[in-house]
Amino acid sequence: MGTLTKRKYTGNRYRLDKPELLAPAGNLEKLKFAIHYGADAVYIGGQHYGLRSNADNFSFEEMKEGVEFAKKYGAKVFVATNIYAHNEDIEGIEAYLRKLHEVGISAIIAADPAIIQVARKAVPELEVHLSTQQSTLNWQAVKFWKEEGLPRVVLGRETSMDEIAEIKEHVDIEIEAFIHGAMCSSFSGRCVLSNHFTDRDSNRGGCCQSCRWKYDLFEDARPSAVWVSEEEARDNRVLEQFNLGVNQLPLYDEQDNPFSMGSKDLCMIEHIPDLIDAGVDSFKVEGRMKSIHYVATVINVYRQAIDSYMADPDNYVLKPEWIEEINKAANRPLNTGFFYDTPDHEDHIYEPEEKAVPYDFAGLVLDYDPETRLATIQQRNHFKPGQQVEFFGPGGTFFKQTVGKLWDEEGNELDAARHPLQPVKMIVDQPVSYFDMMRKRK
């Protein structure tokens, strides 16, 4: 993983000496994979006050274990406390924040001024990073939050590259920006569709992602159907005409694709120099509810790109294999969000999604004997002899091979690795290391 970033003054600018790579971690296992594959810091959710109530959120015991693991690698752990609180949410916040500090959390990510104020007064040693939910887009707003004592602002996803550079010119503060992952169709995630459709509050952690649903569009009304009196409506024939005109006349034919509001996903792997030159201090990857394969693959690629640029900026070259790797973890088509222009109809998904070839996380390397080339693989998905697989690991380890013979721990030959978490042994074509991953095409 990357070296621990430290704050310093560069000229008259306050920034990290190397961009921080900030990874999502939906549970303890994902936290360990994210750090092992190169994250400088991870952000997680606790069991209260976060916007991912459906994730496998952390208990305090799990947080403590995660912090201890992170420290071994020089990494940090942040906790999202980014809901917009209602009155009933206020009680207990102070005790919760004190407990976060006690278990070693480095910072919270907050949007509600009430939570920010409680944290600043009750636990001043606990850093507060301003959440993207505050929709901060200009340098004067950033300056306000700096004067409130916050060391870092997570900008709204609607901020452009030029605006980021202008913010950094005016305010000496750390800037965190989303550089990869899902985008929201609503302004900075401020949406109430989920509330209306499912009674799940988007801004208190319950978003059902209703923008990703498929919809039919219907004609609003016909003049002949609108002006129906109550008396006429009692007539079944007129009522049937009314229902047909308003409720049952779709604007699309059956063979047409349903409508959705889903936006394409963000990907900035091709623009690392621009992000660094603009002054982004923390590169944030979205995806606390994404798979281990997604987290490991994406973090591994950005780690290599950042390190390559920092080692020799003048001779930095974007490697095609990085883009290929990103596409193997892509859930949706990709774009650059608001960084260079305002997204239009081409940046939304109206047709069936053109997904990249999907891959499954098939196995985790537990051990490797260089003399026999025998690797012990923990099964994570069914695989068998004759299948094509890929091995990859931190720092660019990558090769393809065909699965040969498989054995269990007692040396019995297997026709397949069928059982979840079963340790199996196989000959590998190239050296592998602990925590390397094996994947297969679905």
Short mmCIF file of C-alpha atoms in Angstrom, two decimals:
data_model
loop_
_atom_site.label_atom_id
_atom_site.label_comp_id
_atom_site.label_asym_id
_atom_site.label_seq_id
_atom_site.Cartn_x
_atom_site.Cartn_y
_atom_site.Cartn_z
CA MET A 1 0.00 0.00 0.00
CA GLY A 2 1.00 3.63 -0.22
CA THR A 3 3.06 5.43 2.36
CA LEU A 4 1.25 7.30 5.09
CA THR A 5 0.35 10.80 3.97
CA LYS A 6 1.19 13.69 6.27
CA ARG A 7 0.00 17.27 6.28
CA LYS A 8 2.50 19.96 5.42
CA TYR A 9 2.76 23.47 4.04
CA THR A 10 3.83 23.73 0.41
CA GLY A 11 4.60 27.39 -0.24
CA ASN A 12 1.54 29.05 1.26
CA ARG A 13 -0.73 26.04 0.62
CA TYR A 14 -1.82 23.52 3.19
CA ARG A 15 -2.11 20.05 1.68
CA LEU A 16 -1.05 16.45 1.89
CA ASP A 17 2.41 15.65 0.55
CA LYS A 18 0.83 12.83 -1.48
CA PRO A 19 -2.81 12.32 -2.47
CA GLU A 20 -4.62 10.06 -0.05
CA LEU A 21 -6.42 7.07 -1.57
CA LEU A 22 -9.64 6.67 0.42
CA ALA A 23 -11.53 3.39 0.04
CA PRO A 24 -15.01 2.23 1.01
CA ALA A 25 -15.37 -0.60 3.49
CA GLY A 26 -18.82 -2.08 4.04
CA ASN A 27 -17.59 -4.63 6.56
CA LEU A 28 -14.43 -5.74 8.35
CA GLU A 29 -13.30 -8.10 5.59
CA LYS A 30 -13.64 -5.37 2.95
CA LEU A 31 -11.67 -3.02 5.19
CA LYS A 32 -8.77 -5.46 5.29
CA PHE A 33 -8.85 -6.02 1.53
CA ALA A 34 -9.00 -2.28 0.82
CA ILE A 35 -5.95 -1.56 2.98
CA HIS A 36 -4.02 -4.58 1.74
CA TYR A 37 -4.63 -3.49 -1.85
CA GLY A 38 -3.36 0.03 -1.29
CA ALA A 39 -5.78 2.31 0.54
CA ASP A 40 -4.25 5.00 2.75
CA ALA A 41 -7.53 5.31 4.60
CA VAL A 42 -10.96 3.69 4.63
CA TYR A 43 -14.38 5.06 5.48
CA ILE A 44 -16.92 2.88 7.20
CA GLY A 45 -20.38 3.11 8.73
CA GLY A 46 -21.28 2.52 12.32
CA GLN A 47 -24.65 1.21 13.45
CA HIS A 48 -26.06 4.71 13.86
CA TYR A 49 -26.11 8.07 12.05
CA GLY A 50 -24.82 6.85 8.64
CA LEU A 51 -26.36 6.91 5.16
CA ARG A 52 -25.90 3.22 4.37
CA SER A 53 -28.28 1.50 6.77
CA ASN A 54 -28.39 -1.62 4.57
CA ALA A 55 -24.62 -2.17 4.62
CA ASP A 56 -22.96 -4.57 7.05
CA ASN A 57 -22.17 -1.71 9.38
CA PHE A 58 -19.53 -1.95 12.10
CA SER A 59 -20.00 -2.61 15.78
CA PHE A 60 -17.58 -0.84 18.12
CA GLU A 61 -15.69 -4.12 18.55
CA GLU A 62 -15.28 -4.44 14.78
CA MET A 63 -14.20 -0.82 14.53
CA LYS A 64 -11.49 -1.44 17.11
CA GLU A 65 -10.23 -4.47 15.21
CA GLY A 66 -10.30 -2.48 11.96
CA VAL A 67 -8.34 0.39 13.50
CA GLU A 68 -5.71 -1.99 14.86
CA PHE A 69 -5.35 -3.64 11.45
CA ALA A 70 -5.13 -0.26 9.70
CA LYS A 71 -2.40 0.98 12.05
CA LYS A 72 -0.19 -1.96 11.09
CA TYR A 73 -0.19 -0.60 7.53
CA GLY A 74 -0.03 3.09 8.44
CA ALA A 75 -3.65 3.63 7.39
CA LYS A 76 -6.57 5.48 8.98
CA VAL A 77 -10.24 4.73 9.56
CA PHE A 78 -13.01 7.32 9.13
CA VAL A 79 -16.65 6.84 10.13
CA ALA A 80 -19.61 8.28 8.23
CA THR A 81 -22.03 10.06 10.56
CA ASN A 82 -23.59 11.89 7.63
CA ILE A 83 -27.34 11.73 8.18
CA TYR A 84 -29.50 14.83 8.42
CA ALA A 85 -30.76 14.36 11.95
CA HIS A 86 -34.34 14.74 13.14
CA ASN A 87 -35.09 15.62 16.75
CA GLU A 88 -35.31 11.97 17.79
CA ASP A 89 -31.83 11.36 16.37
CA ILE A 90 -30.09 13.90 18.61
CA GLU A 91 -30.11 11.95 21.85
CA GLY A 92 -27.10 9.68 22.07
CA ILE A 93 -24.91 11.44 19.51
CA GLU A 94 -22.40 12.72 22.06
CA ALA A 95 -21.91 9.30 23.66
CA TYR A 96 -21.59 7.71 20.22
CA LEU A 97 -18.90 10.17 19.14
CA ARG A 98 -16.96 9.71 22.37
CA LYS A 99 -16.97 5.96 21.77
CA LEU A 100 -15.67 6.44 18.22
CA HIS A 101 -12.73 8.40 19.58
CA GLU A 102 -12.15 5.78 22.25
CA VAL A 103 -11.81 2.94 19.70
CA GLY A 104 -9.30 4.97 17.66
CA ILE A 105 -11.31 6.40 14.75
CA SER A 106 -9.33 9.20 13.08
CA ALA A 107 -12.22 11.30 11.79
CA ILE A 108 -15.96 11.42 11.25
CA ILE A 109 -17.65 12.52 8.04
CA ALA A 110 -20.61 14.74 8.93
CA ALA A 111 -23.14 16.97 7.19
CA ASP A 112 -25.57 18.11 9.86
CA PRO A 113 -24.36 21.20 11.78
CA ALA A 114 -25.83 19.71 14.96
CA ILE A 115 -23.57 16.65 14.74
CA ILE A 116 -20.60 18.82 13.77
CA GLN A 117 -21.17 21.13 16.74
CA VAL A 118 -21.49 18.25 19.19
CA ALA A 119 -18.28 16.68 17.87
CA ARG A 120 -16.31 19.93 18.03
CA LYS A 121 -17.36 20.60 21.64
CA ALA A 122 -17.52 17.11 23.14
CA VAL A 123 -14.64 15.38 21.34
CA PRO A 124 -12.30 18.08 19.94
CA GLU A 125 -9.57 15.48 19.34
CA LEU A 126 -11.80 13.72 16.78
CA GLU A 127 -11.43 15.30 13.35
CA VAL A 128 -14.59 16.32 11.51
CA HIS A 129 -14.61 16.13 7.71
CA LEU A 130 -17.50 17.88 6.00
CA SER A 131 -19.63 15.39 4.05
CA THR A 132 -20.46 15.75 0.38
CA GLN A 133 -24.10 15.87 1.57
CA GLN A 134 -23.49 19.54 2.42
CA SER A 135 -23.25 20.26 -1.34
CA THR A 136 -20.17 22.47 -0.93
CA LEU A 137 -19.21 23.85 -4.34
CA ASN A 138 -17.47 27.23 -3.89
CA TRP A 139 -14.47 28.66 -2.07
CA GLN A 140 -16.46 30.97 0.19
CA ALA A 141 -18.46 28.04 1.58
CA VAL A 142 -15.22 26.09 2.03
CA LYS A 143 -13.70 29.09 3.82
CA PHE A 144 -16.70 29.17 6.16
CA TRP A 145 -16.17 25.56 7.17
CA LYS A 146 -12.46 26.10 7.66
CA GLU A 147 -13.24 28.96 10.01
CA GLU A 148 -15.55 26.57 11.88
CA GLY A 149 -12.48 24.45 12.56
CA LEU A 150 -12.85 21.68 10.00
CA PRO A 151 -9.57 20.49 8.40
CA ARG A 152 -11.21 18.86 5.37
CA VAL A 153 -14.18 19.36 3.05
CA VAL A 154 -15.62 16.63 0.84
CA LEU A 155 -16.86 18.57 -2.16
CA GLY A 156 -20.20 18.03 -3.82
CA ARG A 157 -20.00 15.79 -6.85
CA GLU A 158 -21.14 18.71 -9.00
CA THR A 159 -17.83 20.58 -8.57
CA SER A 160 -15.73 20.98 -11.72
CA MET A 161 -11.96 20.65 -12.01
CA ASP A 162 -11.56 24.39 -12.53
CA GLU A 163 -13.68 25.12 -9.47
CA ILE A 164 -11.53 22.80 -7.36
CA ALA A 165 -8.40 24.63 -8.45
CA GLU A 166 -10.03 27.98 -7.60
CA ILE A 167 -11.07 26.71 -4.17
CA LYS A 168 -7.50 25.61 -3.42
CA GLU A 169 -6.15 28.99 -4.50
CA HIS A 170 -8.40 30.79 -2.02
CA VAL A 171 -8.49 28.41 0.96
CA ASP A 172 -5.70 26.42 2.60
CA ILE A 173 -7.66 23.32 3.50
CA GLU A 174 -7.72 19.65 2.54
CA ILE A 175 -10.06 18.87 -0.34
CA GLU A 176 -11.57 15.43 -0.74
CA ALA A 177 -13.39 14.50 -3.95
CA PHE A 178 -15.13 11.43 -5.29
CA ILE A 179 -13.10 10.10 -8.20
CA HIS A 180 -14.75 6.71 -8.81
CA GLY A 181 -18.10 5.01 -8.32
CA ALA A 182 -21.83 5.55 -8.52
CA MET A 183 -23.28 8.99 -9.14
CA CYS A 184 -26.61 10.26 -7.84
CA SER A 185 -29.29 11.62 -10.14
CA SER A 186 -30.32 14.14 -7.48
CA PHE A 187 -28.29 17.16 -6.44
CA SER A 188 -25.62 15.92 -4.02
CA GLY A 189 -27.82 13.03 -2.95
CA ARG A 190 -30.64 15.21 -1.65
CA CYS A 191 -33.52 13.05 -2.81
CA VAL A 192 -36.94 12.18 -1.41
CA LEU A 193 -38.13 9.74 -4.07
CA SER A 194 -37.30 6.83 -1.77
CA ASN A 195 -39.30 8.47 1.04
CA HIS A 196 -42.41 8.79 -1.12
CA PHE A 197 -42.20 5.40 -2.83
CA THR A 198 -41.10 3.14 0.02
CA ASP A 199 -41.16 5.25 3.22
CA ARG A 200 -37.39 4.83 3.46
CA ASP A 201 -35.61 8.12 4.17
CA SER A 202 -32.71 8.72 1.77
CA ASN A 203 -31.12 11.30 4.04
CA ARG A 204 -31.24 9.05 7.10
CA GLY A 205 -29.64 6.00 5.52
CA GLY A 206 -32.56 4.21 3.89
CA CYS A 207 -32.30 5.05 0.16
CA CYS A 208 -33.88 2.34 -1.99
CA GLN A 209 -32.21 3.73 -5.16
CA SER A 210 -35.52 4.38 -6.84
CA CYS A 211 -33.71 6.28 -9.60
CA ARG A 212 -32.37 2.91 -10.74
CA TRP A 213 -35.84 1.42 -11.10
CA LYS A 214 -37.49 0.93 -14.49
CA TYR A 215 -40.52 3.08 -15.24
CA ASP A 216 -43.27 3.30 -17.84
CA LEU A 217 -44.47 6.75 -18.91
CA PHE A 218 -48.18 7.38 -19.40
CA GLU A 219 -50.20 10.11 -21.04
CA ASP A 220 -51.20 12.65 -18.40
CA ALA A 221 -54.83 13.13 -19.49
CA ARG A 222 -57.17 13.48 -22.45
CA PRO A 223 -59.43 16.54 -22.65
CA SER A 224 -62.43 14.27 -23.03
CA ALA A 225 -61.44 12.41 -19.87
CA VAL A 226 -60.51 15.38 -17.70
CA TRP A 227 -63.86 17.15 -17.83
CA VAL A 228 -65.90 14.26 -16.44
CA SER A 229 -68.42 15.20 -13.81
CA GLU A 230 -68.86 13.19 -10.65
CA GLU A 231 -72.30 12.12 -11.87
CA GLU A 232 -70.93 10.97 -15.24
CA ALA A 233 -68.11 9.15 -13.53
CA ARG A 234 -70.65 6.86 -11.88
CA ASP A 235 -71.50 5.53 -15.32
CA ASN A 236 -69.26 2.50 -15.87
CA ARG A 237 -68.80 3.31 -19.54
CA VAL A 238 -67.56 6.84 -18.83
CA LEU A 239 -65.43 5.62 -15.91
CA GLU A 240 -63.80 3.05 -18.17
CA GLN A 241 -63.05 5.77 -20.74
CA PHE A 242 -61.58 7.96 -17.97
CA ASN A 243 -59.32 5.19 -16.69
CA LEU A 244 -58.18 4.33 -20.20
CA GLY A 245 -57.33 7.95 -20.95
CA VAL A 246 -55.45 8.78 -17.76
CA ASN A 247 -54.05 5.58 -16.32
CA GLN A 248 -53.70 3.04 -19.08
CA LEU A 249 -52.34 4.78 -22.16
CA PRO A 250 -48.55 4.25 -22.11
CA LEU A 251 -46.40 6.51 -24.24
CA TYR A 252 -44.14 3.57 -25.07
CA ASP A 253 -44.94 0.36 -26.89
CA GLU A 254 -44.40 -2.99 -25.20
CA GLN A 255 -41.13 -3.59 -27.04
CA ASP A 256 -39.65 -0.25 -25.93
CA ASN A 257 -37.16 -0.12 -23.08
CA PRO A 258 -38.47 1.09 -19.70
CA PHE A 259 -37.34 4.53 -18.57
CA SER A 260 -34.89 5.06 -15.71
CA MET A 261 -33.11 8.05 -14.19
CA GLY A 262 -29.87 6.18 -13.51
CA SER A 263 -26.64 8.03 -14.25
CA LYS A 264 -23.44 6.45 -15.52
CA ASP A 265 -20.71 5.76 -12.98
CA LEU A 266 -17.76 8.05 -12.36
CA CYS A 267 -14.23 7.02 -13.37
CA MET A 268 -11.19 9.32 -13.28
CA ILE A 269 -8.39 6.79 -13.80
CA GLU A 270 -7.43 8.56 -17.04
CA HIS A 271 -7.10 11.94 -15.32
CA ILE A 272 -4.87 11.42 -12.28
CA PRO A 273 -2.48 14.30 -13.24
CA ASP A 274 -5.40 16.74 -13.54
CA LEU A 275 -6.75 15.80 -10.12
CA ILE A 276 -3.33 16.24 -8.49
CA ASP A 277 -2.62 19.51 -10.30
CA ALA A 278 -6.02 20.89 -9.24
CA GLY A 279 -5.10 20.21 -5.62
CA VAL A 280 -7.33 17.28 -4.66
CA ASP A 281 -5.85 15.92 -1.43
CA SER A 282 -7.98 12.81 -0.99
CA PHE A 283 -9.16 10.56 -3.85
CA LYS A 284 -12.40 9.00 -2.67
CA VAL A 285 -13.83 5.80 -4.14
CA GLU A 286 -17.56 5.18 -3.67
CA GLY A 287 -18.92 1.75 -2.85
CA ARG A 288 -19.45 0.61 0.75
CA MET A 289 -22.01 -1.90 -0.53
CA LYS A 290 -19.88 -3.14 -3.45
CA SER A 291 -18.15 -6.52 -3.56
CA ILE A 292 -14.68 -7.43 -2.31
CA HIS A 293 -13.62 -7.96 -5.92
CA TYR A 294 -14.75 -4.42 -6.79
CA VAL A 295 -12.94 -2.80 -3.85
CA ALA A 296 -9.69 -4.72 -4.36
CA THR A 297 -9.60 -4.20 -8.13
CA VAL A 298 -10.39 -0.49 -8.13
CA ILE A 299 -8.12 0.41 -5.22
CA ASN A 300 -5.28 -1.65 -6.70
CA VAL A 301 -5.47 0.25 -10.00
CA TYR A 302 -5.64 3.74 -8.48
CA ARG A 303 -2.79 2.87 -6.11
CA GLN A 304 -0.56 1.98 -9.06
CA ALA A 305 -1.55 5.09 -11.01
CA ILE A 306 -0.98 7.50 -8.10
CA ASP A 307 2.37 5.94 -7.19
CA SER A 308 3.50 5.96 -10.82
CA TYR A 309 2.69 9.65 -11.20
CA MET A 310 4.28 10.68 -7.90
CA ALA A 311 7.47 8.75 -8.73
CA ASP A 312 8.03 10.59 -12.02
CA PRO A 313 5.38 13.19 -12.97
CA ASP A 314 7.16 14.30 -16.13
CA ASN A 315 7.22 10.82 -17.61
CA TYR A 316 3.92 9.53 -16.32
CA VAL A 317 2.07 7.26 -18.78
CA LEU A 318 -1.45 5.90 -18.44
CA LYS A 319 -1.26 2.12 -18.79
CA PRO A 320 -3.95 0.42 -20.91
CA GLU A 321 -4.07 -2.48 -18.47
CA TRP A 322 -5.31 -0.13 -15.74
CA ILE A 323 -8.37 0.74 -17.82
CA GLU A 324 -8.90 -2.93 -18.63
CA GLU A 325 -8.79 -3.79 -14.94
CA ILE A 326 -11.24 -1.02 -14.02
CA ASN A 327 -13.68 -2.34 -16.63
CA LYS A 328 -13.57 -5.78 -15.02
CA ALA A 329 -15.06 -4.25 -11.89
CA ALA A 330 -17.43 -1.82 -13.62
CA ASN A 331 -21.10 -2.11 -12.71
CA ARG A 332 -22.30 0.42 -15.28
CA PRO A 333 -20.93 2.48 -18.19
CA LEU A 334 -18.38 5.06 -17.05
CA ASN A 335 -17.83 8.80 -17.52
CA THR A 336 -16.08 11.75 -15.87
CA GLY A 337 -19.09 13.22 -14.07
CA PHE A 338 -18.99 17.01 -13.60
CA PHE A 339 -15.21 17.38 -13.67
CA TYR A 340 -14.99 18.71 -17.24
CA ASP A 341 -18.56 19.60 -18.25
CA THR A 342 -22.17 19.27 -17.15
CA PRO A 343 -23.50 15.76 -17.80
CA ASP A 344 -26.26 15.58 -20.39
CA HIS A 345 -28.50 12.86 -21.82
CA GLU A 346 -25.46 10.90 -23.00
CA ASP A 347 -24.31 10.53 -19.38
CA HIS A 348 -27.49 8.77 -18.25
CA ILE A 349 -28.59 5.19 -18.79
CA TYR A 350 -31.78 4.91 -20.82
CA GLU A 351 -31.07 1.74 -22.76
CA PRO A 352 -30.13 -1.67 -21.33
CA GLU A 353 -26.72 -1.26 -19.73
CA GLU A 354 -23.68 -2.23 -21.78
CA LYS A 355 -21.84 -4.00 -18.99
CA ALA A 356 -18.26 -5.16 -19.28
CA VAL A 357 -17.61 -8.89 -19.09
CA PRO A 358 -18.41 -9.64 -15.45
CA TYR A 359 -16.01 -11.54 -13.23
CA ASP A 360 -16.49 -13.44 -9.99
CA PHE A 361 -14.09 -13.52 -7.05
CA ALA A 362 -13.25 -17.25 -7.13
CA GLY A 363 -10.48 -17.72 -4.58
CA LEU A 364 -8.11 -16.12 -2.07
CA VAL A 365 -4.48 -17.17 -1.84
CA LEU A 366 -3.64 -18.39 1.66
CA ASP A 367 -0.21 -19.92 1.05
CA TYR A 368 2.34 -20.65 -1.68
CA ASP A 369 5.27 -23.08 -1.85
CA PRO A 370 7.85 -21.80 -4.38
CA GLU A 371 9.55 -25.19 -4.67
CA THR A 372 6.44 -27.14 -5.67
CA ARG A 373 4.53 -24.12 -7.08
CA LEU A 374 1.60 -25.39 -5.02
CA ALA A 375 -0.80 -22.70 -3.82
CA THR A 376 -3.45 -23.06 -1.15
CA ILE A 377 -6.61 -21.28 -2.31
CA GLN A 378 -9.61 -20.49 -0.15
CA GLN A 379 -12.70 -21.06 -2.32
CA ARG A 380 -14.95 -18.00 -2.70
CA ASN A 381 -16.90 -19.18 -5.75
CA HIS A 382 -17.25 -22.50 -7.56
CA PHE A 383 -14.37 -23.33 -9.92
CA LYS A 384 -13.04 -26.52 -11.48
CA PRO A 385 -10.24 -27.97 -13.62
CA GLY A 386 -10.19 -26.68 -17.18
CA GLN A 387 -11.50 -23.23 -16.35
CA GLN A 388 -9.62 -20.07 -17.29
CA VAL A 389 -8.80 -17.90 -14.26
CA GLU A 390 -6.81 -14.77 -13.49
CA PHE A 391 -4.60 -14.08 -10.49
CA PHE A 392 -3.98 -10.51 -9.34
CA GLY A 393 -2.54 -8.84 -6.29
CA PRO A 394 -1.27 -5.55 -4.86
CA GLY A 395 1.26 -3.66 -6.93
CA GLY A 396 0.43 -5.14 -10.31
CA THR A 397 0.75 -8.90 -9.87
CA PHE A 398 -1.28 -10.39 -12.74
CA PHE A 399 -1.37 -13.53 -14.87
CA LYS A 400 -3.86 -15.90 -16.50
CA GLN A 401 -3.88 -19.66 -16.45
CA THR A 402 -6.02 -22.74 -16.79
CA VAL A 403 -6.99 -24.53 -13.60
CA GLY A 404 -5.27 -27.94 -13.44
CA LYS A 405 -5.73 -30.64 -10.85
CA LEU A 406 -7.25 -29.74 -7.49
CA TRP A 407 -6.65 -31.39 -4.13
CA ASP A 408 -8.15 -30.98 -0.67
CA GLU A 409 -5.99 -30.57 2.43
CA GLU A 410 -5.70 -34.36 2.83
CA GLY A 411 -4.40 -34.76 -0.72
CA ASN A 412 -7.61 -36.15 -2.21
CA GLU A 413 -8.17 -35.10 -5.81
CA LEU A 414 -11.27 -32.97 -6.41
CA ASP A 415 -13.42 -32.61 -9.51
CA ALA A 416 -14.33 -29.05 -8.42
CA ALA A 417 -13.96 -26.54 -5.58
CA ARG A 418 -17.56 -26.65 -4.46
CA HIS A 419 -17.71 -25.65 -0.82
CA PRO A 420 -17.59 -22.05 0.45
CA LEU A 421 -14.27 -21.15 2.14
CA GLN A 422 -12.88 -24.65 1.46
CA PRO A 423 -9.06 -24.66 1.26
CA VAL A 424 -7.95 -26.35 -1.97
CA LYS A 425 -4.50 -26.81 -3.48
CA MET A 426 -3.48 -26.28 -7.10
CA ILE A 427 -0.35 -25.72 -9.16
CA VAL A 428 0.04 -22.11 -10.28
CA ASP A 429 2.03 -20.94 -13.31
CA GLN A 430 3.65 -17.97 -11.55
CA PRO A 431 4.48 -17.08 -7.93
CA VAL A 432 1.61 -15.77 -5.81
CA SER A 433 1.41 -14.23 -2.36
CA TYR A 434 -0.90 -14.24 0.62
CA PHE A 435 -4.05 -12.21 -0.10
CA ASP A 436 -3.66 -12.38 -3.88
CA MET A 437 -7.03 -13.01 -5.52
CA MET A 438 -8.19 -15.42 -8.19
CA ARG A 439 -11.15 -14.51 -10.37
CA LYS A 440 -13.09 -16.18 -13.20
CA ARG A 441 -15.49 -15.10 -15.88
CA LYS A 442 -19.09 -15.55 -14.87
#
